[in-house]
CSV table of C-alpha atoms in Angstrom, one decimal:
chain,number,residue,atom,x,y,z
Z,1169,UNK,CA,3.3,23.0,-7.0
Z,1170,UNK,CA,4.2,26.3,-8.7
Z,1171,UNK,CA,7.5,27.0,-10.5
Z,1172,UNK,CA,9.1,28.1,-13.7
Z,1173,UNK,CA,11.5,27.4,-15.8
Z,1174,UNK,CA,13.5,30.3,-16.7
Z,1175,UNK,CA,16.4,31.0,-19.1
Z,1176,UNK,CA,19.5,31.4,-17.8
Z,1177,UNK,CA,20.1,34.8,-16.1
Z,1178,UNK,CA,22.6,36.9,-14.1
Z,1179,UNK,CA,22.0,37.0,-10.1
Z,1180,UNK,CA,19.8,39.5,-8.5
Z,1181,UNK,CA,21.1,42.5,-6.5
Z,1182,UNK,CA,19.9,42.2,-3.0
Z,1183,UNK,CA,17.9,43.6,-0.9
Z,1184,UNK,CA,15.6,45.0,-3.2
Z,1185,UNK,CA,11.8,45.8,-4.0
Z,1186,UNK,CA,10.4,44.4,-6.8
Z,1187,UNK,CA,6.1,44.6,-7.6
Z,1188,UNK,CA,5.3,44.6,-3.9
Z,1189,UNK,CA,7.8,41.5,-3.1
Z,1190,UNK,CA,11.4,42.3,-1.0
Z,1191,UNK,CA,13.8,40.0,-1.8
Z,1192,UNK,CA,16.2,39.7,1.0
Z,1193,UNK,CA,19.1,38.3,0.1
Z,1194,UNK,CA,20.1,35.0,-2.1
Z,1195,UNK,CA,22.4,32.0,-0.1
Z,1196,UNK,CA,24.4,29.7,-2.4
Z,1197,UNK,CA,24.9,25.4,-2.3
Z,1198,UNK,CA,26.5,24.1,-5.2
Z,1199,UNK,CA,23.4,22.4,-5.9
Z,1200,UNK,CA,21.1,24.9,-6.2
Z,1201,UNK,CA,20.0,28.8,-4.3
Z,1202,UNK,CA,17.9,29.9,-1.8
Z,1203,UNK,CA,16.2,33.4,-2.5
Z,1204,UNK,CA,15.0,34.9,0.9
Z,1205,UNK,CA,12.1,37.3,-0.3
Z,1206,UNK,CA,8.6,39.0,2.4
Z,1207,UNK,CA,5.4,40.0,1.1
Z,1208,UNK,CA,2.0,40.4,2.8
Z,1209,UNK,CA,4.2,40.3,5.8
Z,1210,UNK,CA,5.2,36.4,5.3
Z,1211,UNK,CA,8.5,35.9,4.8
Z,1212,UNK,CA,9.8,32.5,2.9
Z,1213,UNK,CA,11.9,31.1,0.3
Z,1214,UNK,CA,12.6,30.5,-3.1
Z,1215,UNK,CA,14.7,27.8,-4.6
Z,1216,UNK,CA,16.8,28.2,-8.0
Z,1217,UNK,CA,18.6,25.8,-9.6
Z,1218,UNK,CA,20.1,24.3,-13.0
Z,1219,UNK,CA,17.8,22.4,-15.6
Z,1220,UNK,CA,19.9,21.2,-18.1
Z,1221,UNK,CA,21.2,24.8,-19.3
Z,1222,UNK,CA,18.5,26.8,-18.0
Z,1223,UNK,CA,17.3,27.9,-14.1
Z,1224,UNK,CA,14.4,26.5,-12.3
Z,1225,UNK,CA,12.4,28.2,-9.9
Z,1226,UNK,CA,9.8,26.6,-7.6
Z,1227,UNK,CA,8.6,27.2,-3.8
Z,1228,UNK,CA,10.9,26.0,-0.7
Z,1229,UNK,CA,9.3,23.0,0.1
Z,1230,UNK,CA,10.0,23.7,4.4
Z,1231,UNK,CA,9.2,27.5,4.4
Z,1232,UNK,CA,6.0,27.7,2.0
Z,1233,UNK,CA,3.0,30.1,2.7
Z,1234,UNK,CA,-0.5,30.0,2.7
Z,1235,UNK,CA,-2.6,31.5,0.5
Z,1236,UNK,CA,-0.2,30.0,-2.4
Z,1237,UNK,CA,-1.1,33.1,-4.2
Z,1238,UNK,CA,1.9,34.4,-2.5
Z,1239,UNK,CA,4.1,32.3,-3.3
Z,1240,UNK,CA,2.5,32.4,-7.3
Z,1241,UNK,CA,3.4,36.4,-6.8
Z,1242,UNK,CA,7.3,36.2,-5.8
Z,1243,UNK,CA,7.9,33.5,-8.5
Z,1244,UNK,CA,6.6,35.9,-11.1
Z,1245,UNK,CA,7.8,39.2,-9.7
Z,1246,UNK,CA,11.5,37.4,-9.1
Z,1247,UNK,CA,11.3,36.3,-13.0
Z,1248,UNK,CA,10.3,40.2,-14.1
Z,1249,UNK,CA,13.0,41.4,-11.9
Z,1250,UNK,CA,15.7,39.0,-13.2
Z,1251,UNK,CA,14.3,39.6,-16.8
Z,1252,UNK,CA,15.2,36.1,-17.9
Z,1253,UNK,CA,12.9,34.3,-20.4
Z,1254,UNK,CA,9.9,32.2,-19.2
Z,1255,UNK,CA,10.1,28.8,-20.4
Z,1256,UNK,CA,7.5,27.1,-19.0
Z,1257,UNK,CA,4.9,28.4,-15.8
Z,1258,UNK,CA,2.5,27.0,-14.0
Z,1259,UNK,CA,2.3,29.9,-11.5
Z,1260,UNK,CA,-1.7,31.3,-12.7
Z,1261,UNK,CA,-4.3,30.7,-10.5
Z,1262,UNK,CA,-6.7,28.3,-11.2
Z,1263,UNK,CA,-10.2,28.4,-11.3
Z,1264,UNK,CA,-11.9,25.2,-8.1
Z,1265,UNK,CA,-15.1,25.2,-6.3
Z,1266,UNK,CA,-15.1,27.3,-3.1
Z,1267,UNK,CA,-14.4,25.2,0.0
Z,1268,UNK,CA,-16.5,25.4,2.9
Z,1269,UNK,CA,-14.8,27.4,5.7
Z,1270,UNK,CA,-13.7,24.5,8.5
Z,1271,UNK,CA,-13.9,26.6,11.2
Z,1272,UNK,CA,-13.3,23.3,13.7
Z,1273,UNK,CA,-10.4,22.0,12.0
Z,1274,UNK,CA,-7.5,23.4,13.7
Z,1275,UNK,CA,-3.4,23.5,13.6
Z,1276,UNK,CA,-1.1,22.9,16.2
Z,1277,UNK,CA,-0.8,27.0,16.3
Z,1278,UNK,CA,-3.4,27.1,18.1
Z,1279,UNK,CA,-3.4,25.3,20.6
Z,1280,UNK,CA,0.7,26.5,21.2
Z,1281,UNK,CA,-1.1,30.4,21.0
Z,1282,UNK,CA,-4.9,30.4,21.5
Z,1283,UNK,CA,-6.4,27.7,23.4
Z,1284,UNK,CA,-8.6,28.3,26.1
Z,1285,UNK,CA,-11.4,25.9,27.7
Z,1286,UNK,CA,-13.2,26.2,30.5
Z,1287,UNK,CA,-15.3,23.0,29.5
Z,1288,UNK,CA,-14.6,19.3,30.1
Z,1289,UNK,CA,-12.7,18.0,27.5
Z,1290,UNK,CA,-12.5,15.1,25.8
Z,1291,UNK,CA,-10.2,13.7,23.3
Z,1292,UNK,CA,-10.5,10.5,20.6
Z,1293,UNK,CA,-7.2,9.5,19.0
Z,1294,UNK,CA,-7.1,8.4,15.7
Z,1295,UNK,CA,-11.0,8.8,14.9
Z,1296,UNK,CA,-11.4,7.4,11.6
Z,1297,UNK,CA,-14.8,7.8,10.0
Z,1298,UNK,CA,-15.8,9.7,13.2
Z,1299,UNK,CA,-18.6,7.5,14.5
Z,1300,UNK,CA,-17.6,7.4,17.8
Z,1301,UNK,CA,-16.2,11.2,17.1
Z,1302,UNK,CA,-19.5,12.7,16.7
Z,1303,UNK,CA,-21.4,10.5,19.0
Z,1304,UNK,CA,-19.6,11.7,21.8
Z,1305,UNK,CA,-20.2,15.1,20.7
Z,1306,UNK,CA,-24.1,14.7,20.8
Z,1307,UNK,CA,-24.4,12.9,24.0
Z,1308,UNK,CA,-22.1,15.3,25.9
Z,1309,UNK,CA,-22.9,19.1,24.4
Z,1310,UNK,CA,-21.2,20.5,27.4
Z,1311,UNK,CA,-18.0,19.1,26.7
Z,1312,UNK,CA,-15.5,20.4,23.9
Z,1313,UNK,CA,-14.4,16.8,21.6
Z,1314,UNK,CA,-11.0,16.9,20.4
Z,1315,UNK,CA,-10.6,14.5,17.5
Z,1316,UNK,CA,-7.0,13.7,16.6
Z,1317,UNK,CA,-6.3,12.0,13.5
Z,1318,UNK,CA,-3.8,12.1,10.4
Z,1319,UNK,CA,-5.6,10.8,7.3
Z,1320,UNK,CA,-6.9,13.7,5.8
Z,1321,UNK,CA,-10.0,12.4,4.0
Z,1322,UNK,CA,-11.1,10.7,7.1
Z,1323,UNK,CA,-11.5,14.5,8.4
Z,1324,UNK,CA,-12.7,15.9,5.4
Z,1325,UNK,CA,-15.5,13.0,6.0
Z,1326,UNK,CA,-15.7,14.1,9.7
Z,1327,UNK,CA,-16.5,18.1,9.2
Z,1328,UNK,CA,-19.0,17.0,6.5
Z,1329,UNK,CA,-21.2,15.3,9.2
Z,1330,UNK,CA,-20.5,17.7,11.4
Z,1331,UNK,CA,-21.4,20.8,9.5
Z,1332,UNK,CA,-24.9,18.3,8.7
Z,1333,UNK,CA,-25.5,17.8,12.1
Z,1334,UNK,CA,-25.1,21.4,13.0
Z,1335,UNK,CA,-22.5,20.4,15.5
Z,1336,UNK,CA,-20.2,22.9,17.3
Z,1337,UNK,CA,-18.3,21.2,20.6
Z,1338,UNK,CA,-15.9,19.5,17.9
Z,1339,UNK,CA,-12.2,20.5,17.0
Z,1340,UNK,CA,-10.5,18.3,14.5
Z,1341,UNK,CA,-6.3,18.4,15.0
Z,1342,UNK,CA,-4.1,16.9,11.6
Z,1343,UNK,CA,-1.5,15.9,14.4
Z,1344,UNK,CA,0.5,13.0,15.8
Z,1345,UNK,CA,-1.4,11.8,19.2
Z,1346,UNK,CA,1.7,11.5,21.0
Z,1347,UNK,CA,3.3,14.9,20.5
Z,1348,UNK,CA,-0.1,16.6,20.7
Z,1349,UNK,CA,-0.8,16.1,24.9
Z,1350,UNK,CA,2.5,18.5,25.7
Z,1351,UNK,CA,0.3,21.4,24.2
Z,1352,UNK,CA,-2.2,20.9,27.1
Z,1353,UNK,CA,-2.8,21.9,30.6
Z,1354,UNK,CA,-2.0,19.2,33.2
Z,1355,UNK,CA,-5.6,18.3,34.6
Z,1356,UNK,CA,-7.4,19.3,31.8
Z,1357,UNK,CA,-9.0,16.4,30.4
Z,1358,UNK,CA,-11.8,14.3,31.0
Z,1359,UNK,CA,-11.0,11.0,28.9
Z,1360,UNK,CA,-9.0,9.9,26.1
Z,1361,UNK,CA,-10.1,7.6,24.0
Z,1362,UNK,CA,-7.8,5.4,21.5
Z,1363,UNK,CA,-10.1,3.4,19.4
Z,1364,UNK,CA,-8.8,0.3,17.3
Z,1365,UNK,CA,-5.3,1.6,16.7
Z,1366,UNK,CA,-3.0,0.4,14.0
Z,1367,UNK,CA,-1.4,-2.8,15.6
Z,1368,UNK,CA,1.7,-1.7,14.2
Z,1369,UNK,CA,2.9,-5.5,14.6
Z,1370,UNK,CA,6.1,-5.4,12.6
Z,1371,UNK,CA,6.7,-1.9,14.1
Z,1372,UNK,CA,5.6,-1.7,17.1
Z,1373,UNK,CA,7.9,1.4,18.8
Z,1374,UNK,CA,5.7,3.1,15.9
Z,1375,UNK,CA,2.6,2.4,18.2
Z,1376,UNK,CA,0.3,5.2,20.2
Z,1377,UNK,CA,0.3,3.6,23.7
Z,1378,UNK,CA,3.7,3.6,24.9
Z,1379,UNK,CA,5.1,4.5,28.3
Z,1380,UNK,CA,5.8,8.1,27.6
Z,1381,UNK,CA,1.9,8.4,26.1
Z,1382,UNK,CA,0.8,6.6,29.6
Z,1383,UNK,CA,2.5,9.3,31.2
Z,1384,UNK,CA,1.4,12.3,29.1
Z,1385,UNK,CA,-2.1,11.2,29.3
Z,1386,UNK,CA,-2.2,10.6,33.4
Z,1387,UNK,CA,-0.5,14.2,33.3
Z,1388,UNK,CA,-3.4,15.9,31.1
Z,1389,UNK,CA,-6.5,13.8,33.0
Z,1390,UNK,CA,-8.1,14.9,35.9
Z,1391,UNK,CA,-8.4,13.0,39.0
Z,1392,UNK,CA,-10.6,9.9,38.0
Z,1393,UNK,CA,-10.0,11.0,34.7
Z,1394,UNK,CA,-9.6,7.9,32.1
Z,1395,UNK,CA,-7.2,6.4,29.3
Z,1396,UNK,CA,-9.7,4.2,27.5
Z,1397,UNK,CA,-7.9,1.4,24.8
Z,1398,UNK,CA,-10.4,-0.8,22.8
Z,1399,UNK,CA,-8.7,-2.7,20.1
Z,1400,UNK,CA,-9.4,-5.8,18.3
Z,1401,UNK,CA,-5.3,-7.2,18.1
Z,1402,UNK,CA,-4.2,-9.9,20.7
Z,1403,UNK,CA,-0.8,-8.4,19.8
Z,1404,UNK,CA,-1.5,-4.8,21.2
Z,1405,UNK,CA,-3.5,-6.0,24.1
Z,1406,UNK,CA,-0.7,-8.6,25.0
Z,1407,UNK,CA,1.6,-5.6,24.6
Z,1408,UNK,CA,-0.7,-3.1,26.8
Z,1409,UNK,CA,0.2,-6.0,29.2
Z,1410,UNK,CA,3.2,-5.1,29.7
Z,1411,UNK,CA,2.9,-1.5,29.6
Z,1412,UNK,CA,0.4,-2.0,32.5
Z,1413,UNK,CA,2.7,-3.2,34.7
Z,1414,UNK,CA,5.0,-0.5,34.7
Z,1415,UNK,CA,2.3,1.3,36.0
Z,1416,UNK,CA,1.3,-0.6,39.3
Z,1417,UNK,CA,0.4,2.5,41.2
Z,1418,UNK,CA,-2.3,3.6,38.6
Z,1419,UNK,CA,-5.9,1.4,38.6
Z,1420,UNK,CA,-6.1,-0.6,35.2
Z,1421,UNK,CA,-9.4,-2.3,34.3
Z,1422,UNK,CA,-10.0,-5.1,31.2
Z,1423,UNK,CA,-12.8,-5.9,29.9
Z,1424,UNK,CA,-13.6,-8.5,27.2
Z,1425,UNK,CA,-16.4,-7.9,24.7
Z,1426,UNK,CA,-17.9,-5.0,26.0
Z,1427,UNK,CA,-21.0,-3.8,24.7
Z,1428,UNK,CA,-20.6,-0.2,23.9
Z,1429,UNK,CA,-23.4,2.4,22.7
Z,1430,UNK,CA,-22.0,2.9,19.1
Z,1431,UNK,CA,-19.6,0.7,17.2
Z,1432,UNK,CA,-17.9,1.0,13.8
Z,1433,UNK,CA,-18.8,-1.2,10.9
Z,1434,UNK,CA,-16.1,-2.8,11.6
Z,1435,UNK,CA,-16.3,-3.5,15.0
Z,1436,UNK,CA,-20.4,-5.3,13.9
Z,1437,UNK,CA,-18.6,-7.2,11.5
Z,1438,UNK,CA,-15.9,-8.3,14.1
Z,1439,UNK,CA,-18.6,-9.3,16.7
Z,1440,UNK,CA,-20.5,-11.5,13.8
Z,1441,UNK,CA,-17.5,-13.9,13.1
Z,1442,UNK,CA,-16.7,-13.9,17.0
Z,1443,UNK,CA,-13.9,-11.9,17.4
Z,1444,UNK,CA,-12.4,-11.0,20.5
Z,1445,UNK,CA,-12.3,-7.2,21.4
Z,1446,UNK,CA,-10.6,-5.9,24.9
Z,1447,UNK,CA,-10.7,-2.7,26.6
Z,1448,UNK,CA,-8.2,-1.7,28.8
Z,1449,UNK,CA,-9.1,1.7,31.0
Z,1450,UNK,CA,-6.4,3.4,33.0
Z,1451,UNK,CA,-7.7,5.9,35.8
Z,1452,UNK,CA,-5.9,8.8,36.8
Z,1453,UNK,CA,-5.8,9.4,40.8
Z,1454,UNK,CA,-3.4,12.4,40.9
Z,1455,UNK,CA,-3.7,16.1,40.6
Z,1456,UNK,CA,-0.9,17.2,38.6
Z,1457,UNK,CA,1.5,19.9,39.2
Z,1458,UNK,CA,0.5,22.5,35.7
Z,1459,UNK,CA,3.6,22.7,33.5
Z,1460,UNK,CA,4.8,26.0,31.8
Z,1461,UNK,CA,6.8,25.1,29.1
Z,1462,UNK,CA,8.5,28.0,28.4
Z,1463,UNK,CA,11.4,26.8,25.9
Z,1464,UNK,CA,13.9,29.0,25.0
Z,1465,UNK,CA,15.0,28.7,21.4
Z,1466,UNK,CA,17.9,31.6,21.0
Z,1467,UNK,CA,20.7,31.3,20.5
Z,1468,UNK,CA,22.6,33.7,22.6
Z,1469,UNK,CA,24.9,36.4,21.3
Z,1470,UNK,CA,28.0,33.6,19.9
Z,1471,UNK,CA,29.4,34.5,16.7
Z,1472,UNK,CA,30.2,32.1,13.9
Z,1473,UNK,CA,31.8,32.0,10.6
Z,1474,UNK,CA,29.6,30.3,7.9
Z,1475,UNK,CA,32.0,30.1,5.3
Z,1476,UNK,CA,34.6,28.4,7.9
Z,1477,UNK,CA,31.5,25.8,10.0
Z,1478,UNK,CA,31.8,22.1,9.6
Z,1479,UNK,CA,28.7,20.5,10.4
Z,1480,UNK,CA,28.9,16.3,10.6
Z,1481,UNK,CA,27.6,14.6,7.5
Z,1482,UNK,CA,25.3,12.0,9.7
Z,1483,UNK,CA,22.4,12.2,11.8
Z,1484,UNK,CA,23.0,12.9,15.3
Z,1485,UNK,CA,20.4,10.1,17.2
Z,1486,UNK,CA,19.5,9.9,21.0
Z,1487,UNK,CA,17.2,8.4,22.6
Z,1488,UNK,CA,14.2,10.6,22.5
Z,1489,UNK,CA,15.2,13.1,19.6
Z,1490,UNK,CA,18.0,13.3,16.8
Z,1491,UNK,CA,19.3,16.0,14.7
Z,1492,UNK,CA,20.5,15.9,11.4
Z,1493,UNK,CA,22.3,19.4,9.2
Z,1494,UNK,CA,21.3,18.5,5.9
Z,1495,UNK,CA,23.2,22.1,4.0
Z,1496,UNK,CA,24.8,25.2,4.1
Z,1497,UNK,CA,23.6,27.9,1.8
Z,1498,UNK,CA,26.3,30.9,1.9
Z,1499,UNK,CA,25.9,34.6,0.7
Z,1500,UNK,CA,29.4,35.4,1.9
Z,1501,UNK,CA,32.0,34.3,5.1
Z,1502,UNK,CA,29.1,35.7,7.5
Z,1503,UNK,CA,26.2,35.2,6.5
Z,1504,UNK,CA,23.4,32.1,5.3
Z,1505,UNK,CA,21.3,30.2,5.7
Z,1506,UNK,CA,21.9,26.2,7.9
Z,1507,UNK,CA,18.8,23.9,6.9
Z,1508,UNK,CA,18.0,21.1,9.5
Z,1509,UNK,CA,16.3,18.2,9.9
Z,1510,UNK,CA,15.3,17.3,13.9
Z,1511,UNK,CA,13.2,16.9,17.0
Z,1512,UNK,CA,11.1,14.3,17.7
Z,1513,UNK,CA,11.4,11.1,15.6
Z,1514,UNK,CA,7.3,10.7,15.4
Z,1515,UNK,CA,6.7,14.3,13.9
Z,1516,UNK,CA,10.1,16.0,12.9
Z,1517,UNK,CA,10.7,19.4,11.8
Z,1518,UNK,CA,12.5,20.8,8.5
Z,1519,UNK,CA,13.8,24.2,9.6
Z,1520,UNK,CA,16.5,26.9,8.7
Z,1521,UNK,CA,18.5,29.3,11.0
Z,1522,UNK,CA,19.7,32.2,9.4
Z,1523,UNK,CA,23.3,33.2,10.2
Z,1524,UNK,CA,23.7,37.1,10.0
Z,1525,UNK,CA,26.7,39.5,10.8
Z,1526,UNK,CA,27.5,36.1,12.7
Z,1527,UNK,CA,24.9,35.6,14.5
Z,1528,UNK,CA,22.0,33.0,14.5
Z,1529,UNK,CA,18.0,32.9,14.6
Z,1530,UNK,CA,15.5,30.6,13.4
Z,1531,UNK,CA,14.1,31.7,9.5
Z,1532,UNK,CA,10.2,31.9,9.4
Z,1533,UNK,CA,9.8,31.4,13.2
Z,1534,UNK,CA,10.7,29.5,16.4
Z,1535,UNK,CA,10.1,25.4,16.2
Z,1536,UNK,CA,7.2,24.4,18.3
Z,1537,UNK,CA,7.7,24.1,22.1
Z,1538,UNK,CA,7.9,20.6,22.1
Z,1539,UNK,CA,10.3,18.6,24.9
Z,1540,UNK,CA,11.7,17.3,21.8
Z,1541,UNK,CA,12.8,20.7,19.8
Z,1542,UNK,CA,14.3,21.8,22.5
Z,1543,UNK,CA,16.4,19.1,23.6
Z,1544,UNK,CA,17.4,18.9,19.5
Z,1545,UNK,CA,17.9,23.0,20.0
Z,1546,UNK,CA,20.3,22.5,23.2
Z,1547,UNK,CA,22.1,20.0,21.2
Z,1548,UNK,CA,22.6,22.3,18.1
Z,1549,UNK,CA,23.8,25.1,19.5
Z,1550,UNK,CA,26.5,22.2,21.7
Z,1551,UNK,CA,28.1,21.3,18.3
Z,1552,UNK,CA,27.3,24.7,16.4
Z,1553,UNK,CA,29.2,26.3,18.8
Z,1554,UNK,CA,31.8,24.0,20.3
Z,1555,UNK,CA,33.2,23.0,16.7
Z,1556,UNK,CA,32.9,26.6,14.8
C-alpha cells in the first residue's frame, strides 16, 4: 500500500488546491488525522499520524480509490504542499504485466445501478474451479450464468477458461451469496444452484442455506423455478432437514447419488471410495409481488454538535444487523468526520458520515441498499439524534 514517511511538519491550511488535488479539510483523533482531499472527481481520504517523532502518511483503508494512481498523486502533492521532508516513499508506480480486461467480472455497483436482463438467468453459488460454472454456460447460450463466489483465484481461474472458450453469457460477482439476491428482481431467476458448500460444522449460522436464503431465493425464482443443494456432508443435509420443514408449503425433493452431467474432481473421487452425496431441490410455485427497494439514507435536516456527541463505546447488536461507532475525527465544535462499522453481519460496511455546519451525509457515497444498511441507518440516526 502506498505511504510516506514524512518529517514532522506544521498543518495544512484548508481548503486548498495543490498540483491538481483539493484538499478539503483535515479532522483530528488523538491518534492520528484524516485529510479529506478530490481529484479526477473521486473524493477520499488520507490518514496522518505519529511515527516515533515524524508523520506517516498512507491511504484510508475504507474510502480508497481505484486507479491507485490517485491515491499515489494526493500523497505526493499533500507532502509538496506541507513541504516536510520525505523519509521514506513507496508512492512510484511500478512497472507489471498488463491484465487482461475482465469484462464479465462484475461489482455489486452494478447490479445496484446497471442491471438489466431480459434472458433466463441462472445463478451458481460458490463456484469454485468453475466446472459446473462454465458447463452450464455452454449447454444453455440463451441464458445469462451468474457465478457467485469469494476466493479470488478461483475466479481469476474461471475468466481464464472463459476468455479460452470464447464464452460470453457469464458474469462473475466477488460477493456474499446471501446478501447478493436483494439486488434482484422478484421472479427473475431460473435456478440457483449451491454446489458442495462449506459445511461450516463448528459454525454453522455462518452457512449459505438458511431460512432467510430459502426465502430470498423463492422470492427471486420464477414459478417452477428451483433452489438446487448437492453436498457431500451428512451434517448440512441433516441440517437442510430441518430447514425443509419450515417450509411445508414449498415442494422439496432428495435425491441420493444422483448422476449428474459434469462433476468436480472431487465429487469422482467421492463416488470412488463410496461416498454419499444428496441433493435437495426446492421449487418455487408463487409469482412474487416485485420489490422496489428504495432506502432512504439521509439524514433529515437535525443539527448536531461534534465536539459535544457521545457515541457508546460497544457494538450495538440485533438480531439481523449491528452497529458499532468506532471514532470521532473533529476539525472544530461543528464539523468532522464519525467513522462506523455496521449492517449486515455476513458482509459489513466501514463508512464515514461527514458532519458539516451541523449537519450529516454519508463521505464517498450512500451504503448499499441492502435491508441490512438501512435498518443499521434507522438505528443511527435513533441514538445520533436522541443522545446529541
Amino acid at each position: 500500500m502506498p505511504h510516506l514517511l514524512l518529517s514532522d511538519h506544521k498543518q495544512i491550511s484548508t481548503p486548498t488546491i495543490y498540483d491538481g488535488v483539493e484538499f478539503d479539510f483535515v479532522a483530528h483523533h488523538p491518534l492520528e488525522s484524516k485529510i479529506a482531499v478530490k481529484t479526477d472527481n473521486k473524493e477520499f481520504l488520507l490518514t496522518l499520524k505519529n511515527k516515533d517523532n515524524n508523520k506517516l502518511l498512507k491511504i484510508d483503508t475504507s474510502t480508497r480509490v481505484s486507479p491507485v494512481s490517485l491515491a499515489q498523486k494526493a500523497l505526493n502533492s499533500y507532502a509538496n504542499l506541507c513541504g516536510a521532508n520525505i523519509l521514506f516513499s513507496n508512492t512510484q508506480p511500478k512497472t507489471k504485466k498488463l491484465e487482461p480486461k475482465k469484462e464479465y467480472l462484475k461489482d455489486i455497483e452494478y447490479f445496484v445501478h446497471s442491471f438489466s436482463i431480459t434472458k433466463d438467468i441462472y445463478i451458481e453459488v460458490g463456484f469454485g474451479s468453475g466446472r459446473h460454472l462454465i458447463y452450464q454456460a455452454l449447454q444453455n447460450p440463451d441464458k445469462l450464468i451468474i457465478g457467485l463466489e469469494i476466493h479470488t483465484p478461483s475466479i481469476e481461474q474461471m475468466l481464464k477458461q472463459v476468455k479460452l472458450q470464447n464464452i460470453t453469457n457469464i458474469i462473475a460477482v466477488n460477493y456474499d451469496a446471501r446478501l447478493f439476491l436483494e439486488f434482484l428482481d422478484s421472479n427473475s431467476v431460473q435456478r440457483i444452484f449451491v454446489h458442495f458448500p462449506v459445511p461450516w460444522d463448528k459454525k454453522p449460522h455462518r452457512r449459505v442455506l438458511s431460512d432467510e436464503f430459502i426465502n430470498e431465493s423463492l422470492r427471486v425464482l420464477k414459478p417452477n423455478g428451483t433452489l438446487e443443494l448437492r453436498t457431500d456432508s451428512i451434517k448440512y443435509f441433516e441440517y437442510t432437514q430441518e430447514l425443509i420443514k419450515h417450509f411445508a408449503n414449498t415442494p422439496t425433493k432428495i435425491i441420493k447419488n444422483q448422476d449428474i452431467d459434469i462433476t468436480s474432481k472431487y465429487e469422482t473421487r467421492w463416488k470412488k471410495q463410496g461416498k454419499d452425496i444428496w441433493d435437495v431441490i426446492f421449487t418455487s410455485t408463487t409469482k412474487d409481488a416485485k420489490i422496489k427497494n428504495q432506502y432512504d439514507f439521509n439524514f433529515e435536516n437535525n443539527i448536531i454538535s461534534l465536539e459535544n456527541l457521545t457515541l457508546p463505546n460497544k457494538p450495538m447488536v440485533k438480531k439481523d444487523f449491528f452497529i458499532h461507532f468506532e471514532y470521532r475525527y473533529i476539525t472544530d465544535k461543528s464539523n468532522g468526520l464519525i467513522k462506523l462499522t455496521f449492517g449486515s453481519f455476513n458482509k459489513p460496511v466501514t463508512k464515514y458520515i461527514l458532519v458539516q455546519d451541523g449537519k450529516l451525509s454519508y463521505y464517498q457515497g450512500l451504503p448499499l441498499p441492502t435491508s441490512a444498511n438501512y435498518k443499521a441507518h434507522n438505528l443511527i440516526k435513533e441514538v445520533i439524534f436522541d443522545i446529541s
